[in-house]
Tab-separated table of C-alpha atoms and ligand atoms in Angstrom:
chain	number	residue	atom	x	y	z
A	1	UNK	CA	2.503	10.253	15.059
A	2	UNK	CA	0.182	9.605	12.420
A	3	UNK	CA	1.880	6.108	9.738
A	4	UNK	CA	0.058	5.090	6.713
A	5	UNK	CA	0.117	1.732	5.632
A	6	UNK	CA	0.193	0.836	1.933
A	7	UNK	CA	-0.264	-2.999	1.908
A	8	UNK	CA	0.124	-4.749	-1.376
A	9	UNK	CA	-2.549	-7.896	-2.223
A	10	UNK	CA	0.841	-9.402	-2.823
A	11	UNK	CA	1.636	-9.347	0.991
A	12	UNK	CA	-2.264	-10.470	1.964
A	13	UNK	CA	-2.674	-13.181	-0.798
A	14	UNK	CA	0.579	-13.937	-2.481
A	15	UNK	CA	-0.950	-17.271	-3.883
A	16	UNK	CA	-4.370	-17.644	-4.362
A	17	UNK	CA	-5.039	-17.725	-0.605
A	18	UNK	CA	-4.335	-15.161	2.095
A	19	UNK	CA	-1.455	-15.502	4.629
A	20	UNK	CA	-2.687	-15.473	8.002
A	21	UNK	CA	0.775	-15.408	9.177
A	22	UNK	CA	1.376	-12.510	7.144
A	23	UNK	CA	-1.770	-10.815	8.637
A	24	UNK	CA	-1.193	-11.885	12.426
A	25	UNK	CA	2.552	-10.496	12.313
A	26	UNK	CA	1.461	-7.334	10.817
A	27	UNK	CA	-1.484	-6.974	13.763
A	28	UNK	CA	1.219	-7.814	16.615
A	29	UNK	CA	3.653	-4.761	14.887
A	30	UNK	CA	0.380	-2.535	15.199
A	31	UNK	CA	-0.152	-3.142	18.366
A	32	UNK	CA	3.445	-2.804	20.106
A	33	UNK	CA	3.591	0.174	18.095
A	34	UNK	CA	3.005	3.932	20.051
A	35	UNK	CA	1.836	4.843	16.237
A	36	UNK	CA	-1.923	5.626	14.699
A	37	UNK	CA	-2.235	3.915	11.950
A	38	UNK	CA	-4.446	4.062	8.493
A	39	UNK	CA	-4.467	1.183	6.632
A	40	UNK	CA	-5.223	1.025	2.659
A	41	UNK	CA	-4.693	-2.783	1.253
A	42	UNK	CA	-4.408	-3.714	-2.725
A	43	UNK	CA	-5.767	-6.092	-4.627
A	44	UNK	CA	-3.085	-8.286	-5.662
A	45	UNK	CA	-3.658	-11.194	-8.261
A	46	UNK	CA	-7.145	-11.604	-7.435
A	47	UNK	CA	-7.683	-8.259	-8.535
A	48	UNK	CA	-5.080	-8.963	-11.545
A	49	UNK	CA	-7.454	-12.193	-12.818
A	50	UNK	CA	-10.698	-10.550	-11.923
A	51	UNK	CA	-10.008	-7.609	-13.943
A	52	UNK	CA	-8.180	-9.425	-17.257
A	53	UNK	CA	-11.742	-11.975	-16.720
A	54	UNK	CA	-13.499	-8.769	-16.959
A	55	UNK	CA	-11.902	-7.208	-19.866
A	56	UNK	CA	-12.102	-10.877	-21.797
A	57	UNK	CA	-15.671	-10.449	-21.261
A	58	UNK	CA	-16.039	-7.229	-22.984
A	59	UNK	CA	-16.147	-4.896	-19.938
A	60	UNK	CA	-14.748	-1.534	-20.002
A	61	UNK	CA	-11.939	-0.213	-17.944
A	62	UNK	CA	-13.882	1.306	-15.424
A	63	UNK	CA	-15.662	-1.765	-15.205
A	64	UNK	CA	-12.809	-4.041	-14.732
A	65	UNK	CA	-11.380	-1.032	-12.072
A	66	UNK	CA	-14.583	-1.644	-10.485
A	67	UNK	CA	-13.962	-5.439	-10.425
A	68	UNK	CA	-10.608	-4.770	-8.406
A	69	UNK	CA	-11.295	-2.467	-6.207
A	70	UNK	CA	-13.966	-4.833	-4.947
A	71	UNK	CA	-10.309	-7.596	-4.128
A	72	UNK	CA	-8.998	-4.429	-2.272
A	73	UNK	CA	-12.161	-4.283	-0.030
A	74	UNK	CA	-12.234	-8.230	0.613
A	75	UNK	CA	-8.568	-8.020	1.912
A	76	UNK	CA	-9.076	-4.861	3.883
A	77	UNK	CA	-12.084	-6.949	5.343
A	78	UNK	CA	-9.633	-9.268	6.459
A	79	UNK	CA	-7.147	-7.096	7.812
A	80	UNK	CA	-9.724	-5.634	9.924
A	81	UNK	CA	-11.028	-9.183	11.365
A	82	UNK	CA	-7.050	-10.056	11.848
A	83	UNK	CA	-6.327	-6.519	13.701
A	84	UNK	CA	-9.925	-7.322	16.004
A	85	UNK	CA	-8.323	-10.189	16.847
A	86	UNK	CA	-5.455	-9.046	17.776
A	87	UNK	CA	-7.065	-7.100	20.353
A	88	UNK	CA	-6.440	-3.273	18.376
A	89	UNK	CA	-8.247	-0.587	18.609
A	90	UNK	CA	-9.664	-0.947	15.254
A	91	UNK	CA	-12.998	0.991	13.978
A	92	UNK	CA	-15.266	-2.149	13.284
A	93	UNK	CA	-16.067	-0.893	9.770
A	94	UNK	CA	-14.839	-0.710	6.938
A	95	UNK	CA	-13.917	2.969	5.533
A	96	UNK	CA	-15.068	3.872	1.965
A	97	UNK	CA	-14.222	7.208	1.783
A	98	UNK	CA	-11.368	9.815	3.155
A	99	UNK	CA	-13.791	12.219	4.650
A	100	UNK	CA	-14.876	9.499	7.081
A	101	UNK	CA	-11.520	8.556	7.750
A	102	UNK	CA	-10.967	11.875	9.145
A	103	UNK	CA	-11.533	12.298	12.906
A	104	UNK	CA	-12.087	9.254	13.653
A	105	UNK	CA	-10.081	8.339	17.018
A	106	UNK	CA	-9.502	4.766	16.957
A	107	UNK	CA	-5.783	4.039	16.787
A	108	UNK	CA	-6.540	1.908	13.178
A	109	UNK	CA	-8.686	2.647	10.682
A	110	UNK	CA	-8.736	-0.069	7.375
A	111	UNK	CA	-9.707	1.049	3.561
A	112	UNK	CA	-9.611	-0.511	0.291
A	113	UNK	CA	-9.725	1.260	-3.115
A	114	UNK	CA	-12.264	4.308	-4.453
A	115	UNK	CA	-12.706	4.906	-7.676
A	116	UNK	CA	-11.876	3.563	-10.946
A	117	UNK	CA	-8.742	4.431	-12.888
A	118	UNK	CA	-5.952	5.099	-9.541
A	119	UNK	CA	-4.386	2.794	-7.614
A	120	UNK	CA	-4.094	1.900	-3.966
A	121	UNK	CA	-0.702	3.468	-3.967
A	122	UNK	CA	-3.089	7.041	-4.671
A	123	UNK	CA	-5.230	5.827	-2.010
A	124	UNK	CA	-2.617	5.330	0.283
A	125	UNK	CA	-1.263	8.653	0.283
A	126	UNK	CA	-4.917	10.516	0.246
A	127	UNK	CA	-5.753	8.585	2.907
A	128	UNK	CA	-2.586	9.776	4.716
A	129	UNK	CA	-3.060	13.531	4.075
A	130	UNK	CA	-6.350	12.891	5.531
A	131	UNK	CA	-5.312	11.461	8.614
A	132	UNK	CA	-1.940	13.600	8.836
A	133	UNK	CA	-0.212	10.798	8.365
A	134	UNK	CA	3.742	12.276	8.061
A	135	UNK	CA	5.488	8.687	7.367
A	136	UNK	CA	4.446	6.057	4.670
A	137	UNK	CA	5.519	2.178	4.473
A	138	UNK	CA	4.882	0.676	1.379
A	139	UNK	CA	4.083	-3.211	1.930
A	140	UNK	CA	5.116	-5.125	-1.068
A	141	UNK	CA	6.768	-7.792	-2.888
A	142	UNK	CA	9.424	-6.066	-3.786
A	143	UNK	CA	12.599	-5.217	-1.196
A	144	UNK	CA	13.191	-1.985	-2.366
A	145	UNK	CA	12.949	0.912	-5.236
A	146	UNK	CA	15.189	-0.285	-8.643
A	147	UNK	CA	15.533	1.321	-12.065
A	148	UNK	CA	14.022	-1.327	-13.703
A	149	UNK	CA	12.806	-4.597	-12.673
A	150	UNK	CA	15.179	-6.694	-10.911
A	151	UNK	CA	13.080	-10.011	-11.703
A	152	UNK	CA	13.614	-9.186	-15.836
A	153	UNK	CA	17.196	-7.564	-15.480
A	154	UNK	CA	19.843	-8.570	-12.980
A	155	UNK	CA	22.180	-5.591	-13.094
A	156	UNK	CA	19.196	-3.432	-12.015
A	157	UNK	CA	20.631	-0.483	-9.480
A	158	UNK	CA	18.892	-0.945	-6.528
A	159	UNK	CA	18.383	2.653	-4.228
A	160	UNK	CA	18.133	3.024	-0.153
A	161	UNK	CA	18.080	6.114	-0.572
A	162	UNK	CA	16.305	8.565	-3.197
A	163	UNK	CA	14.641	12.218	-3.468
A	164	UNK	CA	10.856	12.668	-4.514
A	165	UNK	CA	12.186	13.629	-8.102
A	166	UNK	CA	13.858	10.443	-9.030
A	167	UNK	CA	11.013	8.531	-7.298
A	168	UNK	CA	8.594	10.654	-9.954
A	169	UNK	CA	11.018	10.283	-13.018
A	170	UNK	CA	10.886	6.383	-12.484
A	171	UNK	CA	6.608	5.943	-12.050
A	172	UNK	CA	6.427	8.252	-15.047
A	173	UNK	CA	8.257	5.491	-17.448
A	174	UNK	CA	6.254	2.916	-16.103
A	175	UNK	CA	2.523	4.380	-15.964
A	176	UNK	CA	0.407	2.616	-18.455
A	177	UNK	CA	-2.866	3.389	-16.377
A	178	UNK	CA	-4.981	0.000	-17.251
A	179	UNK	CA	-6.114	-2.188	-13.879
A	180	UNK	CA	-4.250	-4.441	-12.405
A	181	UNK	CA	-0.777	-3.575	-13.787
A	182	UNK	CA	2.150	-3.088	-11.922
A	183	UNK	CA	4.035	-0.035	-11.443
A	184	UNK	CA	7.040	0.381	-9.075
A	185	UNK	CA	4.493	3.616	-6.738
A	186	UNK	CA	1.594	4.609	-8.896
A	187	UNK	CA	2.819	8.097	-10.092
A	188	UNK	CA	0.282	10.188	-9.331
A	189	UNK	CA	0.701	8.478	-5.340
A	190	UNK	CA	4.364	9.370	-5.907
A	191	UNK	CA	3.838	12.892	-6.739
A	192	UNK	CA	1.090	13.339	-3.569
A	193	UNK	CA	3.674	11.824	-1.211
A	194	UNK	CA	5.860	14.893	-2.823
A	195	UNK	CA	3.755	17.582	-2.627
A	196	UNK	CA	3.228	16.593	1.344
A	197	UNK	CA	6.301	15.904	1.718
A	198	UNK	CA	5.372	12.257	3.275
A	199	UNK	CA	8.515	10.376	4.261
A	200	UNK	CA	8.059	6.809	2.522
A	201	UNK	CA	9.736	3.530	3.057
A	202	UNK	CA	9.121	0.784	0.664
A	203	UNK	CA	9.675	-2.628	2.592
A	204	UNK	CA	9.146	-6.544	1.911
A	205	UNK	CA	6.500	-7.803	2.791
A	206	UNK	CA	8.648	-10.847	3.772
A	207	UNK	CA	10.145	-9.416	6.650
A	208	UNK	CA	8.577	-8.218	10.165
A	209	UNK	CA	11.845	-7.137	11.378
A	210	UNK	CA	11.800	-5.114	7.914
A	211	UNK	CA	8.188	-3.691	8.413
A	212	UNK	CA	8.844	-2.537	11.977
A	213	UNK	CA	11.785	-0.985	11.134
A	214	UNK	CA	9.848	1.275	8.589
A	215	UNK	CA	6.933	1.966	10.656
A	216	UNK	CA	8.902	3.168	13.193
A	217	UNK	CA	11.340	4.956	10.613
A	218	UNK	CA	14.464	2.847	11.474
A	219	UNK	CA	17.165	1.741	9.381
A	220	UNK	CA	16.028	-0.815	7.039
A	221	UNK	CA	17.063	-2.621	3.795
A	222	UNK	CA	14.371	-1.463	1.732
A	223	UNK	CA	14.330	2.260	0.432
A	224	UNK	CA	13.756	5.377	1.791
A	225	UNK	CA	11.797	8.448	-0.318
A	226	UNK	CA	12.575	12.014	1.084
B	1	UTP	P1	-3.621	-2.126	-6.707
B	1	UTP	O1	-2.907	-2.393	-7.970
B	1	UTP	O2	-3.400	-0.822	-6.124
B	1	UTP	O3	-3.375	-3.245	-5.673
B	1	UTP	O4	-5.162	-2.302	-6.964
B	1	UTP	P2	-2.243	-4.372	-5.713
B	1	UTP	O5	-2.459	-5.189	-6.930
B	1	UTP	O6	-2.311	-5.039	-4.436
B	1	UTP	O7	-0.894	-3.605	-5.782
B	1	UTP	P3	0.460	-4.405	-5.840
B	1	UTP	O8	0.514	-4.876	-7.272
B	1	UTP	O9	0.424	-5.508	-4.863
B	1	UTP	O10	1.433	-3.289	-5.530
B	1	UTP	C1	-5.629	-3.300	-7.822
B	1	UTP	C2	-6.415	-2.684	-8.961
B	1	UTP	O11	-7.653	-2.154	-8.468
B	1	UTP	C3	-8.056	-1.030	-9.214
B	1	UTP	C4	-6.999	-0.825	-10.281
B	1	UTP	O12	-7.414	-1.531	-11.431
B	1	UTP	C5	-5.773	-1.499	-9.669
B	1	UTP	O13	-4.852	-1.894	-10.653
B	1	UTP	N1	-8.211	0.138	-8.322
B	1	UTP	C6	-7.684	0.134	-7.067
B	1	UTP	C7	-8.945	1.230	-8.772
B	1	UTP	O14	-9.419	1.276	-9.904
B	1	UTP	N2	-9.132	2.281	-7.927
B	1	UTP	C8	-8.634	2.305	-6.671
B	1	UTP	O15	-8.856	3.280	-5.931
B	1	UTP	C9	-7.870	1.195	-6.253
């Protein structure tokens, strides 16, 4: 089967610098795996300071978009050189849009953002439908789907289990489209992986036990959208 791979900037470069043992474990989970694979990688805080540099400077949002996507492209870059190495069957280039995504017969193929004003989240699940993708794992620094953000309130309810709806309700109250924000799924990726009807799992980052688990739709600790 066909697994899309949203993988946050805060899994490639959680602090200023990226995690080659982040990137290595991922590549040895592609490659046991009987799975094809698209990959779409975020920005992360690069992205984040490159952008809010931007905006100081009196760019536009579209410009500052711009600005981020280009942090998305340098880590799918290094995803790419990190799956090579690993031996995968990764196409050598990097993809820039869906169309050329589609057909292609190599068992990975890596992208970083499009265009200005959506998310890799979007990307993640367009990329998917291209492909045929029928199972999404989210890649982040968060464990799992909350109502509200666990770091700022403790009591928030944490979900293993949720339907596209409530998944949609919860984006919707946190959408405040400007680059380099954070949103729990970008909401127009959560209503795409809705109207497919992609089964998503939304992992840490953390955990390899945790990612293979999703990819190969296990039981995990993170949650599950269907
Ligand atoms: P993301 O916000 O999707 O990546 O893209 P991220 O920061 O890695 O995601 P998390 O926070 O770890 O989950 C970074 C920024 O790049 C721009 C947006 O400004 C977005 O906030 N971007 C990305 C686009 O404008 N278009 C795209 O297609 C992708």
């Amino acid at each position: 089967m066909h697994v899309v791979l949203s993988v946050g900037g805060s899994s490639i470069n959680p602090k200023g610098e990226p995690d080659l043992g982040f990137l290595t474990s991922l590549a040895k989970l592609i490659k046991k795996s009987k799975n094809k694979f698209g990959i779409l990688t975020g920005g992360g805080s690069i992205a984040r300071v490159y952008a809010k540099a931007a905006r100081a400077l009196g760019a536009s949002e579209y410009e500052a978009d711009s600005i981020a996507i280009t942090s998305t492209k340098q880590n799918a870059q290094l995803v790419i050189a990190a799956l090579r190495n690993a031996g995968i069957d990764v196409y050598p280039k990097l993809i820039n849009d869906f169309e050329e995504a589609r057909g292609l017969l190599n068992k990975v193929v890596v992208m970083g953002g499009t265009i200005p004003g959506i998310t890799t989240d979007t990307d993640a699940v367009l990329l998917g439908e291209a492909i045929g993708a029928t199972r999404l794992v989210n890649i982040s620094n968060v464990d799992a789907i909350y109502d509200s953000d666990p770091r700022v309130n403790k009591s928030a309810k944490r979900y293993s289990k949720m339907s596209y709806e409530q998944l949609i309700s919860l984006a919707t109250s946190s959408d405040k489209r400007k680059a380099g924000t954070h949103f729990v799924f970008d909401l127009l990726a959560c209503k795409l992986i809705a109207r497919s009807k992609m089964e998503a799992h939304f992992v840490s980052g953390k955990s390899e036990k945790e990612i293979e688990n999703a990819i190969e739709g296990k039981k995990h600790n993170g949650t599950v959208v269907i």
